[in-house]
CSV table of C-alpha atoms in Angstrom, one decimal:
chain,number,residue,atom,x,y,z
L,1,UNK,CA,-15.9,8.2,16.4
L,2,UNK,CA,-17.4,10.4,13.8
L,3,UNK,CA,-15.1,12.6,11.6
L,4,UNK,CA,-17.3,14.0,8.8
L,5,UNK,CA,-14.6,16.4,7.7
L,6,UNK,CA,-12.1,13.6,7.2
L,7,UNK,CA,-14.0,11.3,4.9
L,8,UNK,CA,-11.0,9.0,3.9
L,9,UNK,CA,-10.1,8.5,7.6
L,10,UNK,CA,-13.6,7.9,8.6
L,11,UNK,CA,-14.0,5.3,5.9
L,12,UNK,CA,-10.7,3.5,7.3
L,13,UNK,CA,-11.9,3.7,10.9
L,14,UNK,CA,-15.5,2.4,9.9
L,15,UNK,CA,-14.0,-0.6,8.0
L,16,UNK,CA,-11.9,-1.6,11.0
L,17,UNK,CA,-14.6,-0.9,13.6
L,18,UNK,CA,-17.3,-2.9,11.8
L,19,UNK,CA,-15.0,-5.8,11.3
L,20,UNK,CA,-14.2,-6.0,15.0
L,21,UNK,CA,-17.9,-5.3,16.2
L,22,UNK,CA,-19.5,-8.0,13.7
L,23,UNK,CA,-17.0,-10.6,14.9
L,24,UNK,CA,-17.0,-12.4,18.3
L,25,UNK,CA,-13.7,-10.5,19.4
L,26,UNK,CA,-15.5,-8.1,21.9
L,27,UNK,CA,-17.8,-11.0,23.2
L,28,UNK,CA,-14.7,-13.1,24.0
L,29,UNK,CA,-12.4,-10.3,25.0
L,30,UNK,CA,-14.5,-7.2,26.0
L,31,UNK,CA,-11.4,-5.4,27.3
L,32,UNK,CA,-10.3,-4.8,23.6
L,33,UNK,CA,-13.2,-2.4,23.0
L,34,UNK,CA,-11.7,0.3,25.1
L,35,UNK,CA,-8.6,0.4,22.8
L,36,UNK,CA,-10.7,1.8,19.9
L,37,UNK,CA,-10.8,5.4,21.0
L,38,UNK,CA,-7.2,5.4,22.0
L,39,UNK,CA,-5.6,3.8,19.0
L,40,UNK,CA,-7.8,5.8,16.6
L,41,UNK,CA,-6.2,9.1,17.7
L,42,UNK,CA,-2.6,9.8,16.4
L,43,UNK,CA,0.2,10.1,19.0
L,44,UNK,CA,1.4,13.2,17.3
L,45,UNK,CA,0.6,15.3,14.2
L,46,UNK,CA,3.3,17.5,12.8
L,47,UNK,CA,2.3,20.2,10.3
L,48,UNK,CA,4.7,22.7,8.8
L,49,UNK,CA,5.2,25.0,5.9
L,50,UNK,CA,7.8,24.3,3.1
L,51,UNK,CA,9.2,27.3,1.3
L,52,UNK,CA,11.5,26.8,-1.7
L,53,UNK,CA,12.6,28.6,-4.9
L,54,UNK,CA,11.7,27.6,-8.4
L,55,UNK,CA,13.9,27.9,-11.4
L,56,UNK,CA,12.6,31.2,-12.1
L,57,UNK,CA,13.6,32.5,-8.8
L,58,UNK,CA,10.0,32.6,-7.5
L,59,UNK,CA,9.0,31.7,-3.9
L,60,UNK,CA,6.9,28.6,-3.6
L,61,UNK,CA,5.0,27.5,-0.5
L,62,UNK,CA,3.6,24.1,0.2
L,63,UNK,CA,2.2,22.2,3.3
L,64,UNK,CA,4.2,19.6,4.9
L,65,UNK,CA,2.8,16.9,7.3
L,66,UNK,CA,3.9,13.8,9.4
L,67,UNK,CA,1.2,11.9,11.1
L,68,UNK,CA,3.0,9.8,13.8
L,69,UNK,CA,0.0,7.4,14.5
L,70,UNK,CA,1.0,4.6,16.8
L,71,UNK,CA,4.6,3.4,18.3
L,72,UNK,CA,3.5,0.5,20.3
L,73,UNK,CA,5.2,-2.1,18.2
L,74,UNK,CA,8.2,0.1,17.0
L,75,UNK,CA,9.4,3.3,15.4
L,76,UNK,CA,6.7,5.0,13.3
L,77,UNK,CA,6.9,3.5,9.8
L,78,UNK,CA,5.1,4.7,6.6
L,79,UNK,CA,5.6,6.6,3.4
L,80,UNK,CA,5.9,10.3,2.4
L,81,UNK,CA,3.4,11.1,-0.4
L,82,UNK,CA,4.1,14.1,-2.7
L,83,UNK,CA,0.8,14.7,-4.6
L,84,UNK,CA,-1.5,17.7,-4.9
L,85,UNK,CA,-4.4,15.6,-3.3
L,86,UNK,CA,-2.4,15.3,0.1
L,87,UNK,CA,-4.3,16.6,3.0
L,88,UNK,CA,-4.7,15.6,6.6
L,89,UNK,CA,-7.7,13.1,6.0
L,90,UNK,CA,-5.7,11.1,3.5
L,91,UNK,CA,-2.6,10.9,5.6
L,92,UNK,CA,-4.6,9.9,8.7
L,93,UNK,CA,-6.4,7.2,6.8
L,94,UNK,CA,-3.0,6.0,5.4
L,95,UNK,CA,-1.3,6.2,8.9
L,96,UNK,CA,-4.2,4.3,10.4
L,97,UNK,CA,-4.0,1.6,7.9
L,98,UNK,CA,-0.3,1.5,8.2
L,99,UNK,CA,-0.5,0.7,12.0
L,100,UNK,CA,-2.2,-2.6,11.3
L,101,UNK,CA,-0.5,-3.5,8.0
L,102,UNK,CA,2.8,-3.2,9.9
L,103,UNK,CA,1.6,-5.3,12.6
L,104,UNK,CA,0.7,-8.0,10.0
L,105,UNK,CA,4.3,-8.2,8.8
L,106,UNK,CA,5.4,-9.5,12.2
L,107,UNK,CA,8.3,-6.9,12.3
L,108,UNK,CA,8.9,-4.4,15.0
L,109,UNK,CA,7.3,-1.3,13.3
L,110,UNK,CA,4.7,1.3,14.3
L,111,UNK,CA,2.4,3.1,12.0
L,112,UNK,CA,2.7,6.7,10.4
L,113,UNK,CA,2.4,8.6,7.3
L,114,UNK,CA,3.4,12.0,5.8
L,115,UNK,CA,4.1,14.1,2.7
L,116,UNK,CA,3.1,17.2,1.1
L,117,UNK,CA,0.8,18.8,-1.5
L,118,UNK,CA,3.9,19.5,-3.7
L,119,UNK,CA,3.6,17.9,-7.2
L,120,UNK,CA,6.8,16.7,-8.7
L,121,UNK,CA,5.3,16.3,-12.0
L,122,UNK,CA,6.7,18.9,-14.5
L,123,UNK,CA,9.3,20.1,-12.1
L,124,UNK,CA,13.0,20.0,-12.9
L,125,UNK,CA,15.5,18.0,-10.9
L,126,UNK,CA,16.9,21.1,-9.3
L,127,UNK,CA,13.3,22.2,-8.3
L,128,UNK,CA,12.6,18.8,-6.7
L,129,UNK,CA,16.0,18.9,-4.9
L,130,UNK,CA,15.3,22.4,-3.5
L,131,UNK,CA,11.9,21.3,-2.4
L,132,UNK,CA,13.2,18.0,-0.7
L,133,UNK,CA,16.0,19.9,1.1
L,134,UNK,CA,13.4,22.6,2.3
L,135,UNK,CA,10.9,19.7,3.5
L,136,UNK,CA,13.6,17.7,5.2
L,137,UNK,CA,14.9,20.8,7.0
L,138,UNK,CA,11.5,21.0,8.7
L,139,UNK,CA,11.0,17.1,9.2
L,140,UNK,CA,14.5,16.2,10.2
L,141,UNK,CA,14.1,17.1,13.9
L,142,UNK,CA,11.1,14.8,14.3
L,143,UNK,CA,12.4,11.6,12.7
L,144,UNK,CA,15.3,9.1,13.5
L,145,UNK,CA,16.1,5.5,13.2
L,146,UNK,CA,14.7,4.8,16.6
L,147,UNK,CA,11.8,7.2,16.4
L,148,UNK,CA,10.4,7.4,13.0
L,149,UNK,CA,11.5,5.9,9.6
L,150,UNK,CA,9.7,7.3,6.5
L,151,UNK,CA,9.7,5.7,3.2
L,152,UNK,CA,8.7,6.6,-0.4
L,153,UNK,CA,5.1,6.7,-1.7
L,154,UNK,CA,3.4,8.2,-4.6
L,155,UNK,CA,5.7,10.9,-6.0
L,156,UNK,CA,8.5,10.1,-3.9
L,157,UNK,CA,10.9,7.6,-5.6
L,158,UNK,CA,14.6,6.9,-5.4
L,159,UNK,CA,15.5,10.4,-6.6
L,160,UNK,CA,13.4,12.1,-3.8
L,161,UNK,CA,14.6,9.8,-1.1
L,162,UNK,CA,18.2,10.5,-2.1
L,163,UNK,CA,17.7,14.2,-1.8
L,164,UNK,CA,15.9,13.9,1.4
L,165,UNK,CA,18.5,11.5,3.0
L,166,UNK,CA,21.3,14.0,2.0
L,167,UNK,CA,19.3,16.8,3.6
L,168,UNK,CA,18.9,14.8,6.8
L,169,UNK,CA,22.5,13.9,7.0
L,170,UNK,CA,23.7,17.5,6.7
L,171,UNK,CA,21.1,18.7,9.2
L,172,UNK,CA,21.7,16.0,11.8
L,173,UNK,CA,25.5,15.2,11.2
L,174,UNK,CA,24.3,11.5,11.3
L,175,UNK,CA,24.3,8.6,8.9
L,176,UNK,CA,21.6,6.3,10.0
L,177,UNK,CA,18.9,4.4,8.4
L,178,UNK,CA,16.3,7.1,8.8
L,179,UNK,CA,14.7,6.6,5.3
L,180,UNK,CA,14.0,3.4,3.4
L,181,UNK,CA,14.0,3.0,-0.3
L,182,UNK,CA,17.5,4.2,-0.4
L,183,UNK,CA,20.1,3.5,-3.3
L,184,UNK,CA,21.8,0.2,-3.3
L,185,UNK,CA,25.3,1.6,-3.0
L,186,UNK,CA,24.2,3.7,0.1
L,187,UNK,CA,22.1,1.5,2.4
L,188,UNK,CA,19.2,0.3,0.3
L,189,UNK,CA,17.9,-3.2,0.1
L,190,UNK,CA,17.5,-5.3,-3.0
L,191,UNK,CA,13.9,-6.4,-3.9
L,192,UNK,CA,12.6,-3.1,-2.3
L,193,UNK,CA,11.3,-1.7,-5.7
L,194,UNK,CA,9.7,-5.0,-6.4
L,195,UNK,CA,8.4,-5.8,-2.8
L,196,UNK,CA,4.9,-4.6,-2.9
L,197,UNK,CA,4.0,-6.1,-6.3
L,198,UNK,CA,5.7,-9.4,-5.6
L,199,UNK,CA,4.3,-9.6,-2.2
L,200,UNK,CA,0.8,-8.9,-3.5
L,201,UNK,CA,1.2,-11.9,-5.9
L,202,UNK,CA,2.6,-14.2,-3.2
L,203,UNK,CA,-0.5,-13.4,-1.0
L,204,UNK,CA,-2.9,-14.1,-3.9
L,205,UNK,CA,-1.1,-17.3,-4.7
L,206,UNK,CA,-2.0,-18.6,-1.2
L,207,UNK,CA,-5.6,-17.5,-1.8
L,208,UNK,CA,-5.8,-19.6,-4.9
L,209,UNK,CA,-4.0,-22.4,-3.4
L,210,UNK,CA,-6.4,-22.5,-0.4
L,211,UNK,CA,-9.6,-22.0,-2.4
L,212,UNK,CA,-8.7,-24.7,-4.8
L,213,UNK,CA,-7.3,-27.2,-2.3
L,214,UNK,CA,-3.9,-26.9,-4.1
L,215,UNK,CA,-5.3,-27.7,-7.5
L,216,UNK,CA,-4.8,-24.3,-9.2
L,217,UNK,CA,-2.0,-21.7,-9.5
L,218,UNK,CA,-1.6,-18.4,-11.5
L,219,UNK,CA,-0.9,-20.6,-14.6
L,220,UNK,CA,-3.5,-19.8,-17.1
L,221,UNK,CA,-5.3,-17.1,-15.0
L,222,UNK,CA,-6.4,-13.7,-16.7
L,223,UNK,CA,-5.5,-10.9,-14.3
L,224,UNK,CA,-6.7,-7.3,-14.5
L,225,UNK,CA,-4.4,-4.9,-12.9
L,226,UNK,CA,-5.0,-1.1,-12.4
L,227,UNK,CA,-2.1,1.5,-12.1
L,228,UNK,CA,1.2,1.5,-13.9
L,229,UNK,CA,3.6,2.5,-11.1
L,230,UNK,CA,6.0,0.2,-9.3
L,231,UNK,CA,3.3,-1.8,-7.6
L,232,UNK,CA,1.5,-2.6,-10.8
L,233,UNK,CA,4.6,-3.0,-12.9
L,234,UNK,CA,6.1,-5.7,-10.5
L,235,UNK,CA,2.9,-7.4,-9.9
L,236,UNK,CA,2.4,-7.7,-13.6
L,237,UNK,CA,5.9,-9.2,-14.1
L,238,UNK,CA,5.4,-11.7,-11.3
L,239,UNK,CA,2.0,-12.8,-12.8
L,240,UNK,CA,3.6,-13.2,-16.3
L,241,UNK,CA,6.5,-15.3,-14.7
L,242,UNK,CA,3.9,-17.5,-12.9
L,243,UNK,CA,2.2,-18.2,-16.1
L,244,UNK,CA,-0.7,-15.8,-15.9
L,245,UNK,CA,-1.9,-13.3,-18.5
L,246,UNK,CA,-2.0,-9.6,-17.6
L,247,UNK,CA,-4.9,-7.9,-19.6
L,248,UNK,CA,-5.0,-4.3,-18.2
L,249,UNK,CA,-2.9,-1.5,-16.7
L,250,UNK,CA,-4.0,2.1,-16.2
L,251,UNK,CA,-2.9,5.5,-15.2
L,252,UNK,CA,-4.7,8.8,-14.2
L,253,UNK,CA,-5.7,9.5,-17.8
L,254,UNK,CA,-6.9,6.2,-18.9
L,255,UNK,CA,-6.6,2.4,-19.3
L,256,UNK,CA,-4.9,-0.1,-21.7
L,257,UNK,CA,-6.5,-3.3,-22.5
L,258,UNK,CA,-5.1,-6.4,-24.2
L,259,UNK,CA,-7.1,-9.5,-24.5
L,260,UNK,CA,-4.0,-11.4,-25.7
L,261,UNK,CA,-2.0,-10.3,-22.7
L,262,UNK,CA,0.4,-7.4,-22.1
L,263,UNK,CA,4.0,-8.7,-22.4
L,264,UNK,CA,6.9,-8.4,-19.9
L,265,UNK,CA,8.7,-6.2,-22.5
L,266,UNK,CA,5.7,-3.9,-22.6
L,267,UNK,CA,5.7,-3.7,-18.8
L,268,UNK,CA,9.4,-2.8,-18.8
L,269,UNK,CA,9.0,-0.2,-21.7
L,270,UNK,CA,6.1,1.4,-19.6
L,271,UNK,CA,8.2,1.4,-16.5
L,272,UNK,CA,11.0,3.2,-18.2
L,273,UNK,CA,8.6,5.8,-19.8
L,274,UNK,CA,6.9,6.4,-16.5
L,275,UNK,CA,10.2,7.7,-15.0
L,276,UNK,CA,9.9,10.4,-17.5
L,277,UNK,CA,6.2,11.1,-16.5
L,278,UNK,CA,4.8,9.9,-19.8
L,279,UNK,CA,1.2,8.8,-19.9
L,280,UNK,CA,0.1,5.4,-21.2
L,281,UNK,CA,-1.6,7.1,-24.2
L,282,UNK,CA,1.8,8.6,-25.1
L,283,UNK,CA,3.7,5.3,-24.6
L,284,UNK,CA,1.5,3.1,-26.6
L,285,UNK,CA,1.2,5.8,-29.4
L,286,UNK,CA,5.0,5.9,-29.7
L,287,UNK,CA,5.6,2.2,-29.9
L,288,UNK,CA,4.1,0.1,-32.7
L,289,UNK,CA,4.6,-3.2,-30.8
L,290,UNK,CA,1.6,-2.3,-28.5
L,291,UNK,CA,-0.6,-2.1,-31.7
L,292,UNK,CA,0.8,-5.3,-32.9
L,293,UNK,CA,-0.3,-7.1,-29.7
L,294,UNK,CA,-3.8,-5.6,-30.0
L,295,UNK,CA,-3.2,-3.2,-27.0
L,296,UNK,CA,-6.4,-0.9,-26.9
L,297,UNK,CA,-6.4,2.5,-25.0
L,298,UNK,CA,-9.5,3.9,-23.4
L,299,UNK,CA,-9.2,7.5,-22.3
L,300,UNK,CA,-10.7,8.5,-19.0
L,301,UNK,CA,-11.5,5.0,-17.9
L,302,UNK,CA,-10.6,2.4,-15.2
L,303,UNK,CA,-10.2,-1.0,-16.4
L,304,UNK,CA,-12.8,-3.0,-14.3
L,305,UNK,CA,-15.8,-2.8,-16.8
L,306,UNK,CA,-13.7,-3.1,-19.9
L,307,UNK,CA,-11.6,-6.3,-19.2
L,308,UNK,CA,-14.0,-8.9,-20.2
L,309,UNK,CA,-13.7,-12.4,-18.5
L,310,UNK,CA,-11.0,-12.5,-15.9
L,311,UNK,CA,-10.1,-14.6,-12.8
L,312,UNK,CA,-8.2,-12.1,-10.7
L,313,UNK,CA,-8.4,-8.4,-10.2
L,314,UNK,CA,-5.7,-6.3,-8.6
L,315,UNK,CA,-6.2,-2.6,-7.9
L,316,UNK,CA,-2.8,-1.1,-7.7
L,317,UNK,CA,-3.5,2.6,-8.3
L,318,UNK,CA,-4.9,4.6,-5.5
L,319,UNK,CA,-7.8,4.7,-2.9
L,320,UNK,CA,-11.3,4.0,-3.8
L,321,UNK,CA,-10.7,3.1,-7.3
L,322,UNK,CA,-13.2,0.2,-7.4
L,323,UNK,CA,-16.7,1.3,-7.0
L,324,UNK,CA,-19.9,-0.7,-6.1
L,325,UNK,CA,-20.9,-0.8,-9.7
L,326,UNK,CA,-17.5,-1.8,-10.9
L,327,UNK,CA,-17.4,-4.5,-8.3
L,328,UNK,CA,-20.7,-5.9,-9.5
L,329,UNK,CA,-19.0,-5.8,-13.0
L,330,UNK,CA,-16.1,-7.9,-11.8
L,331,UNK,CA,-18.2,-10.4,-10.3
L,332,UNK,CA,-20.3,-10.6,-13.6
L,333,UNK,CA,-17.0,-11.0,-15.4
L,334,UNK,CA,-16.3,-14.3,-13.5
L,335,UNK,CA,-13.6,-12.7,-11.2
L,336,UNK,CA,-12.8,-15.1,-8.2
L,337,UNK,CA,-10.0,-13.3,-6.5
L,338,UNK,CA,-9.7,-9.5,-5.7
L,339,UNK,CA,-6.7,-8.3,-3.7
L,340,UNK,CA,-5.5,-4.6,-3.2
L,341,UNK,CA,-2.1,-3.6,-4.2
L,342,UNK,CA,-3.3,0.0,-3.4
L,343,UNK,CA,-4.3,1.3,0.2
L,344,UNK,CA,-8.2,1.1,0.6
L,345,UNK,CA,-8.5,0.5,-3.1
L,346,UNK,CA,-12.2,-0.5,-2.9
L,347,UNK,CA,-14.9,1.6,-1.7
L,348,UNK,CA,-17.2,0.4,1.1
L,349,UNK,CA,-19.9,-0.4,-1.4
L,350,UNK,CA,-17.4,-2.5,-3.4
L,351,UNK,CA,-16.2,-4.4,-0.3
L,352,UNK,CA,-19.8,-5.2,0.5
L,353,UNK,CA,-20.5,-6.6,-2.9
L,354,UNK,CA,-17.3,-8.9,-2.6
L,355,UNK,CA,-18.1,-10.0,0.8
L,356,UNK,CA,-21.8,-10.7,-0.1
L,357,UNK,CA,-20.5,-13.1,-2.8
L,358,UNK,CA,-17.9,-14.9,-0.6
L,359,UNK,CA,-20.4,-17.7,0.3
L,360,UNK,CA,-22.6,-17.4,-2.6
L,361,UNK,CA,-20.9,-20.1,-5.0
L,362,UNK,CA,-22.1,-23.6,-5.5
L,363,UNK,CA,-18.8,-24.7,-4.0
L,364,UNK,CA,-15.8,-22.8,-2.3
L,365,UNK,CA,-14.0,-22.8,-5.7
L,366,UNK,CA,-17.0,-20.8,-7.2
L,367,UNK,CA,-17.0,-18.3,-4.5
L,368,UNK,CA,-15.4,-14.8,-4.6
L,369,UNK,CA,-12.6,-13.9,-2.2
L,370,UNK,CA,-11.4,-10.4,-1.4
L,371,UNK,CA,-8.2,-9.4,0.4
L,372,UNK,CA,-7.8,-5.8,1.8
L,373,UNK,CA,-4.5,-3.7,1.1
L,374,UNK,CA,-3.5,-3.7,4.6
L,375,UNK,CA,-2.7,-7.5,4.2
L,376,UNK,CA,-2.2,-8.0,0.5
L,377,UNK,CA,0.1,-5.2,0.0
L,378,UNK,CA,2.2,-5.2,3.2
L,379,UNK,CA,5.0,-6.7,1.4
L,380,UNK,CA,6.5,-3.3,0.6
L,381,UNK,CA,6.7,-2.1,4.1
L,382,UNK,CA,8.0,-5.5,5.2
L,383,UNK,CA,11.0,-5.1,2.9
L,384,UNK,CA,11.4,-1.6,4.3
L,385,UNK,CA,11.7,-3.3,7.7
L,386,UNK,CA,14.2,-5.7,6.3
L,387,UNK,CA,16.2,-2.5,4.9
L,388,UNK,CA,16.1,-1.2,8.5
L,389,UNK,CA,17.5,-4.5,9.9
L,390,UNK,CA,20.4,-4.5,7.2
L,391,UNK,CA,21.2,-0.9,8.1
L,392,UNK,CA,21.4,-1.7,11.7
L,393,UNK,CA,23.8,-4.6,10.9
L,394,UNK,CA,25.8,-2.6,8.2
L,395,UNK,CA,25.2,-5.5,5.8
L,396,UNK,CA,23.4,-6.0,2.5
L,397,UNK,CA,21.6,-9.4,1.9
L,398,UNK,CA,21.3,-11.1,-1.6
L,399,UNK,CA,18.2,-10.7,-3.8
L,400,UNK,CA,17.4,-14.4,-3.1
L,401,UNK,CA,17.6,-13.9,0.6
L,402,UNK,CA,15.3,-10.9,0.6
L,403,UNK,CA,12.9,-12.4,-1.7
L,404,UNK,CA,12.8,-15.6,0.5
L,405,UNK,CA,12.1,-13.5,3.6
L,406,UNK,CA,9.5,-11.5,1.8
L,407,UNK,CA,7.6,-14.8,0.5
L,408,UNK,CA,7.7,-16.1,4.1
L,409,UNK,CA,6.3,-12.9,5.6
L,410,UNK,CA,3.3,-12.9,3.0
L,411,UNK,CA,2.6,-16.6,3.6
L,412,UNK,CA,2.6,-16.0,7.3
L,413,UNK,CA,0.4,-12.9,7.0
L,414,UNK,CA,-2.1,-14.9,4.8
L,415,UNK,CA,-2.2,-17.7,7.4
L,416,UNK,CA,-2.7,-15.3,10.2
L,417,UNK,CA,-5.6,-13.5,8.4
L,418,UNK,CA,-7.2,-16.8,7.6
L,419,UNK,CA,-6.9,-18.5,11.0
L,420,UNK,CA,-7.9,-15.3,13.0
L,421,UNK,CA,-11.0,-15.0,10.7
L,422,UNK,CA,-11.9,-18.6,11.4
L,423,UNK,CA,-11.3,-18.1,15.2
L,424,UNK,CA,-13.5,-15.0,15.5
L,425,UNK,CA,-16.0,-15.3,12.8
L,426,UNK,CA,-19.7,-14.7,13.8
L,427,UNK,CA,-21.0,-16.1,10.5
L,428,UNK,CA,-23.4,-18.9,10.4
L,429,UNK,CA,-22.5,-20.1,7.0
L,430,UNK,CA,-19.5,-22.3,7.9
L,431,UNK,CA,-19.2,-23.5,4.3
L,432,UNK,CA,-18.1,-20.0,3.1
L,433,UNK,CA,-14.5,-18.9,2.8
L,434,UNK,CA,-13.4,-17.0,5.8
L,435,UNK,CA,-13.4,-13.2,5.4
L,436,UNK,CA,-9.8,-11.9,5.0
L,437,UNK,CA,-11.1,-8.4,5.7
L,438,UNK,CA,-12.3,-9.5,9.3
L,439,UNK,CA,-9.0,-11.6,9.8
L,440,UNK,CA,-6.7,-8.9,8.8
L,441,UNK,CA,-8.3,-6.3,10.8
L,442,UNK,CA,-8.5,-8.4,13.9
L,443,UNK,CA,-5.2,-9.9,13.7
L,444,UNK,CA,-3.4,-6.4,13.2
L,445,UNK,CA,-5.5,-4.8,15.9
L,446,UNK,CA,-5.1,-7.4,18.6
L,447,UNK,CA,-1.2,-7.5,18.2
L,448,UNK,CA,-1.2,-3.5,18.6
L,449,UNK,CA,-3.8,-3.7,21.4
L,450,UNK,CA,-1.8,-6.3,23.4
L,451,UNK,CA,1.3,-4.0,23.2
L,452,UNK,CA,-0.8,-0.9,24.2
L,453,UNK,CA,-2.0,-2.7,27.2
L,454,UNK,CA,1.5,-3.9,28.2
L,455,UNK,CA,3.0,-0.4,27.8
L,456,UNK,CA,0.2,1.3,29.8
L,457,UNK,CA,-1.3,3.3,26.8
L,458,UNK,CA,-4.6,1.6,27.8
L,459,UNK,CA,-5.6,0.4,31.3
């Protein structure tokens, strides 16, 4: 399949297909190859216009989308992104990844993605409310608890989910768990904001444990993180809790670096300021405690070539945020573990660098291990699935219950990726760490493919 006009989707497709093709999957089970052209086309794409009124009374028009990619395992599930960069290629890549990510959680969820090119930054609460109501007026007829359950994403936080849920309820005269990421007093789940970041760390914890034969943990590890949204914040807080040191965070305008380690208080301060759309540059300039902790700001930069010696790198910002050259810089900096909190956070060139280094160490402990986003960051959608379950039962679980279920899901996901890679690896270097890219892609794909065969989508 060649889609040159959709570069992000093409990249996601190529990554999956190359993993499958370069393994022994099609040799052992040739029937799976016929699934590829079917699963790679969305079951449905919905496009619509969103017209709303700004605070000056002017008419505004945005594009709205929902890509309902695959429902073999359950209702379509995936976020709604509100960002000027949103287009069909990006949403198709995200929806495609979501199919296999959701499969890796072990929960009954299909894959989808949606959103709009609306930018909430700089808009008033009333403007955001009017947009969300207009957006949901168009989308509400296409979603439902048994059909399609969207969630938040970039630009879509608790405020936006609240406005959209209210608009859906009015339009459909139905209270149902049709959106996840809801408020805790009206159907939301504890641990949902933390889930992607926490889940990422639980996954990397297993990587460290496996590679070191149980001899190492996060304690004492230097960890570079990009981004400063929910995923980055809660990943950073969990690293600090486990005894690691967070040396970087970033946003679209620049990066902060602290060789002494960014503190939990600083992370919490950044989280509060980001709700007001403040940049990292503005945040550290207004708080002397950052200077006291030797936090350096670098404008227009990503962290990877500036962090110095590190053990773990966690891209948590957006797609393609680690280039091939930056991947080489991470290798040179001694980084041993790379795991994506963002979706498709590394370019194809970067992944090739990481994968080439996987078997190059003098021992397994010296090798580099990379985990793709569809596995490492599936904790967020996993807890969305747990929110759906709580809504269906009309109950709310405790933080401890949800966190325990999340950790179990991430441990099972790691084991599934590891064991699947071992089972289908075509590599001759049996001393190398198994490829988690191959394992994640095959494990997710096989689960979806088996359901498609059973339901007659492929024959």
